Amino acid sequence: MAEQSKKKRAVVVLVVIALLGGGAFYWRSKQTQAAEPAAFHGNVDIRDVTLAFRVNGRVDEVLKQEGDHVKKGEVIARLDPAPYKLAVAQAKKAVEVAKANLKLMEAGARREDIAQARALLKERKAARIRAEDQLKRLEPLVDAGAATNQDLVAAKSGAEQARAAVSAAQAVVAKTVRGPRVVELAVAQAQVEQAESAVDGAELNLKDTELVAASDGVVVTRAIEPGAIVGPGSPVLVVAVTDPVWIRAYANEAQLAMISPGTTVNVYTDARAGQPYTGQVGYVASQAEFTPKNVETEELRTSLVYRFRVIVEKHDDGLRQGMPVTIRLANAAPASAPRGEAKNDQP
């Protein structure tokens, strides 16, 4: 009996020791988890811009090579401008013609113009009288057989044409004496404005023979060489946007309450150990999605997560597009620096 009692006490002691050890391990693991700040995983967002001319033409110059840096507003390629310079000159001449016509109409008819119109009317009336007299002479001759019906038809046609010419000359005299109507002046003014708009369009096309960078970046593809004929929208250069730098990262449901637009975070990369970048959360998605396969943590790949964007404040060439990164809240220093991270949160 004494031996059995000793065995029972030994078993109880072992159970108590096991429970105490398990409790201590559980407590320490919780403390470790509490000490470690939340980590988010993602990648530097890939943002490319395909640059193309708005107008067609022959490529004159391509000023950048692959790998070159470009600045916003910098000229990076040119088309042959000669056809567009010619179009501008022609459009300006059309404006001069339209303005001269408007000025002439506003000035009204001169005395010489009125006299010329009346002289033309007098000439047309005389021609009508001659045509009508010839018709009168032919009619009895046709009856007597001294002229043909064809001669009579021709005389009638000539008389009708002479009367029509008199009517047209009378209208010219009336218009010349009266001067241009309000609606005619309005049409002339509209023609001037239309010609001026054509100049604006021609000058815009000439300006667009220079291709400028839409943002700061690095050329990743040079698709066209000088001498090539390109149409509107044909790719010339592909530029990777470098400013601003965005991070595309993901948070699970438990982490979602830790971030919101404006939250300051540190961005860690393997290439820059101990020197995190500082950024701010700029956007948090309102809908959950399955974690993309390019996220580095396997345990998250089958989880529903929320995408968010980090805008890096001070960046350099160390942040390359597509690079995997780890993100931690700026006010929570890690207990031990993970691979590519350090306790020092200053970039």
XYZ file of C-alpha atoms in Angstrom, residues 4-342:
339
model
C 1.243 2.402 -4.377
C 0.748 5.646 -2.458
C 4.240 6.773 -3.437
C 3.527 5.992 -7.094
C 0.306 8.020 -6.987
C 2.110 10.975 -5.443
C 4.785 10.752 -8.136
C 2.139 10.751 -10.878
C 0.401 13.750 -9.331
C 3.702 15.611 -9.103
C 4.467 14.861 -12.768
C 0.993 16.051 -13.841
C 1.376 19.259 -11.845
C 4.817 19.864 -13.358
C 3.436 19.262 -16.868
C 0.541 21.646 -16.285
C 2.836 24.310 -14.894
C 5.243 23.905 -17.809
C 2.437 24.070 -20.374
C 0.973 27.154 -18.713
C 4.348 28.857 -18.644
C 4.920 28.066 -22.329
C 1.458 29.364 -23.247
C 1.995 32.533 -21.213
C 5.400 33.191 -22.754
C 4.071 32.603 -26.291
C 1.273 35.099 -25.664
C 3.759 37.599 -24.290
C 5.962 37.126 -27.342
C 3.011 37.613 -29.680
C 1.993 40.725 -27.792
C 5.534 42.086 -28.006
C 5.764 41.514 -31.756
C 3.980 44.224 -33.743
C 1.556 43.356 -36.528
C 3.292 42.664 -39.834
C 1.714 43.229 -43.232
C 3.055 41.823 -46.468
C 2.918 43.202 -49.984
C 4.875 44.465 -52.971
C 5.977 47.731 -54.508
C 3.162 48.534 -56.927
C 3.959 48.137 -60.627
C 2.828 51.241 -62.521
C 3.840 51.696 -66.141
C 2.823 54.450 -68.553
C 2.880 53.829 -72.308
C 3.733 57.123 -74.000
C 2.552 57.803 -77.564
C 2.061 60.718 -79.953
C -1.447 62.128 -80.425
C -0.722 62.858 -84.108
C 0.821 60.766 -86.859
C 4.073 61.332 -88.691
C 7.695 60.285 -89.128
C 9.772 59.921 -85.962
C 12.582 62.476 -86.013
C 14.234 61.835 -82.620
C 13.954 59.448 -79.663
C 15.931 61.111 -76.882
C 15.865 58.384 -74.209
C 17.256 54.874 -73.891
C 16.060 52.012 -71.712
C 17.137 52.662 -68.126
C 17.250 56.449 -68.507
C 15.484 58.599 -65.923
C 12.885 61.086 -67.140
C 11.324 64.110 -65.462
C 7.723 65.226 -65.748
C 7.354 67.617 -68.704
C 10.686 66.632 -70.287
C 10.723 66.185 -74.090
C 11.583 62.558 -74.828
C 10.804 62.177 -78.561
C 9.937 64.293 -81.620
C 8.133 63.867 -84.934
C 9.124 65.649 -88.148
C 7.367 69.034 -87.672
C 7.508 70.230 -91.321
C 3.970 69.143 -92.383
C 2.471 70.679 -89.259
C 4.346 73.973 -89.682
C 2.937 74.171 -93.214
C -0.576 73.514 -91.899
C -0.199 76.369 -89.394
C 0.909 78.769 -92.150
C -2.042 77.798 -94.367
C -4.498 78.227 -91.507
C -3.159 81.711 -90.769
C -3.573 82.691 -94.440
C -7.184 81.524 -94.320
C -7.755 83.838 -91.351
C -6.394 86.782 -93.337
C -8.750 86.026 -96.239
C -11.775 85.695 -93.953
C -10.979 88.956 -92.164
C -10.531 90.797 -95.468
C -13.904 89.539 -96.680
C -15.585 90.667 -93.459
C -13.971 94.087 -93.679
C -15.144 94.461 -97.263
C -18.716 93.595 -96.325
C -18.700 95.966 -93.359
C -17.491 98.832 -95.578
C -20.412 98.373 -97.979
C -20.442 98.896 -101.747
C -18.410 101.677 -103.335
C -19.827 104.065 -105.951
C -17.739 102.328 -108.577
C -19.319 98.975 -107.682
C -22.826 100.421 -107.972
C -22.014 102.032 -111.322
C -20.543 98.781 -112.608
C -23.626 96.817 -111.541
C -25.960 99.310 -113.278
C -23.864 99.227 -116.439
C -24.091 95.446 -116.488
C -27.875 95.680 -116.079
C -28.109 98.122 -118.983
C -26.058 95.754 -121.156
C -28.264 92.786 -120.250
C -31.428 94.755 -121.081
C -30.059 95.638 -124.499
C -29.255 91.975 -125.125
C -32.816 91.037 -124.154
C -34.272 93.575 -126.589
C -32.137 92.175 -129.416
C -33.165 88.616 -128.619
C -36.876 89.507 -128.532
C -36.625 91.444 -131.823
C -34.958 88.474 -133.504
C -37.734 86.191 -132.249
C -40.394 88.531 -133.681
C -38.705 88.558 -137.098
C -38.387 84.773 -137.244
C -42.018 83.922 -136.497
C -43.462 85.175 -139.881
C -40.489 83.731 -141.749
C -41.209 80.278 -140.331
C -44.841 80.598 -141.433
C -43.664 81.550 -144.934
C -41.186 78.662 -145.032
C -38.170 80.976 -145.180
C -36.874 79.765 -141.765
C -36.925 76.422 -139.982
C -38.565 75.464 -136.738
C -35.099 74.870 -135.278
C -34.252 78.524 -135.889
C -37.433 79.505 -134.077
C -36.667 77.266 -131.092
C -33.145 78.708 -130.827
C -34.503 82.248 -130.935
C -37.018 81.514 -128.180
C -34.283 79.976 -125.997
C -32.036 83.002 -126.548
C -34.839 85.373 -125.552
C -35.535 83.412 -122.340
C -31.837 83.405 -121.393
C -31.631 87.158 -122.011
C -34.625 87.780 -119.729
C -33.034 85.607 -116.977
C -29.764 87.542 -117.296
C -31.644 90.810 -116.844
C -33.325 89.493 -113.666
C -29.942 88.422 -112.248
C -28.397 91.817 -113.033
C -31.327 93.595 -111.371
C -30.748 91.508 -108.192
C -27.047 92.443 -108.213
C -27.880 96.131 -108.504
C -30.389 95.912 -105.648
C -27.947 94.074 -103.405
C -25.093 96.451 -104.216
C -27.175 99.508 -103.446
C -28.665 97.975 -100.281
C -25.373 96.624 -98.903
C -24.856 93.376 -96.907
C -27.649 92.150 -94.674
C -27.172 91.448 -90.967
C -27.237 87.708 -91.531
C -24.542 87.983 -94.218
C -22.310 89.922 -91.857
C -22.910 87.263 -89.186
C -21.872 84.535 -91.626
C -18.694 86.437 -92.503
C -17.871 86.872 -88.805
C -18.449 83.161 -88.190
C -16.075 82.340 -91.044
C -13.385 84.444 -89.365
C -13.896 82.624 -86.057
C -13.847 79.249 -87.805
C -10.555 80.119 -89.493
C -9.059 81.225 -86.164
C -10.132 77.930 -84.568
C -8.396 76.092 -87.396
C -5.189 77.969 -86.501
C -5.528 76.862 -82.864
C -5.977 73.248 -83.969
C -2.990 73.406 -86.324
C -0.775 74.906 -83.614
C -1.889 72.213 -81.146
C -0.969 69.506 -83.652
C 2.435 71.156 -84.147
C 2.986 71.247 -80.382
C 2.080 67.565 -80.135
C 4.942 66.610 -82.446
C 6.977 66.752 -79.214
C 6.321 63.864 -76.814
C 6.742 64.823 -73.152
C 6.933 62.660 -70.034
C 3.715 62.661 -68.024
C 5.511 61.908 -64.739
C 8.893 61.143 -63.221
C 10.073 57.649 -64.035
C 12.513 55.267 -65.681
C 12.315 54.092 -69.292
C 11.729 50.329 -69.356
C 10.918 49.871 -73.061
C 11.973 51.788 -76.195
C 9.541 50.630 -78.872
C 10.295 53.006 -81.790
C 13.421 54.213 -83.575
C 13.976 57.402 -85.648
C 12.629 57.168 -89.196
C 9.632 55.026 -88.306
C 6.153 56.157 -89.383
C 3.767 56.095 -86.429
C 0.073 56.703 -86.035
C -1.787 58.288 -83.138
C -1.463 56.079 -80.064
C 1.439 53.965 -81.360
C 3.668 53.092 -78.349
C 6.976 54.960 -78.349
C 8.328 54.524 -74.799
C 7.122 52.682 -71.712
C 8.017 54.490 -68.473
C 7.868 52.994 -64.982
C 6.450 55.638 -62.638
C 8.833 56.329 -59.739
C 7.114 59.225 -58.014
C 5.090 58.680 -55.980
C 5.995 55.122 -54.941
C 3.008 53.029 -53.877
C 3.026 49.820 -51.861
C 0.216 47.322 -52.410
C -0.224 45.361 -49.164
C -2.850 43.222 -47.428
C -4.380 42.998 -43.953
C -6.546 40.241 -42.515
C -9.755 40.985 -40.660
C -8.049 41.048 -37.253
C -5.465 43.561 -38.493
C -7.965 45.797 -40.248
C -8.652 47.926 -37.177
C -4.938 48.787 -36.909
C -4.809 50.763 -40.167
C -6.738 53.615 -41.711
C -5.931 56.407 -44.172
C -3.187 58.515 -42.626
C -1.663 55.756 -40.460
C 2.147 56.070 -40.415
C 4.031 52.849 -41.173
C 7.563 51.597 -41.778
C 8.373 49.663 -44.958
C 11.124 47.027 -44.771
C 12.992 45.384 -47.656
C 15.609 42.639 -47.733
C 17.903 44.872 -49.795
C 18.000 47.667 -47.215
C 18.494 45.928 -43.893
C 18.039 48.116 -40.847
C 16.830 51.161 -42.792
C 13.059 51.128 -43.229
C 11.227 53.610 -45.408
C 8.497 55.759 -43.889
C 5.071 55.993 -45.461
C 1.410 56.601 -44.844
C -1.641 54.500 -45.571
C -3.512 56.211 -48.378
C -6.349 53.803 -49.120
C -8.026 50.758 -47.557
C -10.322 48.560 -49.658
C -13.918 48.139 -48.555
C -14.217 44.606 -49.976
C -12.298 41.473 -49.035
C -10.420 39.345 -51.561
C -8.290 36.226 -51.585
C -4.621 37.005 -51.062
C -2.697 37.065 -54.379
C -0.137 34.308 -54.895
C 2.771 36.749 -55.001
C 2.418 37.516 -51.272
C 5.351 35.875 -49.514
C 3.512 34.253 -46.593
C 1.920 30.888 -47.427
C -0.485 31.007 -44.489
C -2.168 34.097 -45.934
C -2.597 32.863 -49.480
C -5.903 31.110 -48.807
C -7.210 33.819 -46.476
C -9.609 36.629 -47.168
C -7.760 39.908 -46.785
C -8.245 43.609 -47.425
C -5.949 45.411 -49.823
C -4.479 48.744 -48.774
C -2.055 51.229 -50.265
C 0.983 52.815 -48.641
C 2.465 55.985 -50.114
C 6.206 56.094 -49.401
C 7.306 59.556 -48.303
C 11.070 59.512 -48.915
C 12.128 56.910 -51.431
C 15.139 56.106 -53.577
C 16.181 53.589 -56.217
C 16.250 50.887 -53.538
C 12.494 50.433 -53.968
C 12.048 48.614 -57.268
C 8.670 47.821 -58.771
C 7.395 44.380 -57.809
C 9.812 44.074 -54.848
C 8.332 42.205 -51.825
C 8.161 44.259 -48.629
C 7.099 43.925 -45.003
C 5.135 46.715 -43.337
C 4.893 47.471 -39.619
C 3.192 50.236 -37.711
C 5.643 53.058 -37.064
C 4.770 53.315 -33.354
C 5.445 49.603 -32.686
C 9.133 48.636 -32.690
C 9.815 44.903 -33.217
C 11.337 42.937 -30.340
C 13.879 41.416 -32.719
C 14.560 42.623 -36.206
C 13.364 40.134 -38.842
C 15.269 39.460 -42.017
C 15.695 42.812 -43.744
C 14.451 44.769 -40.687
C 15.917 46.427 -37.609
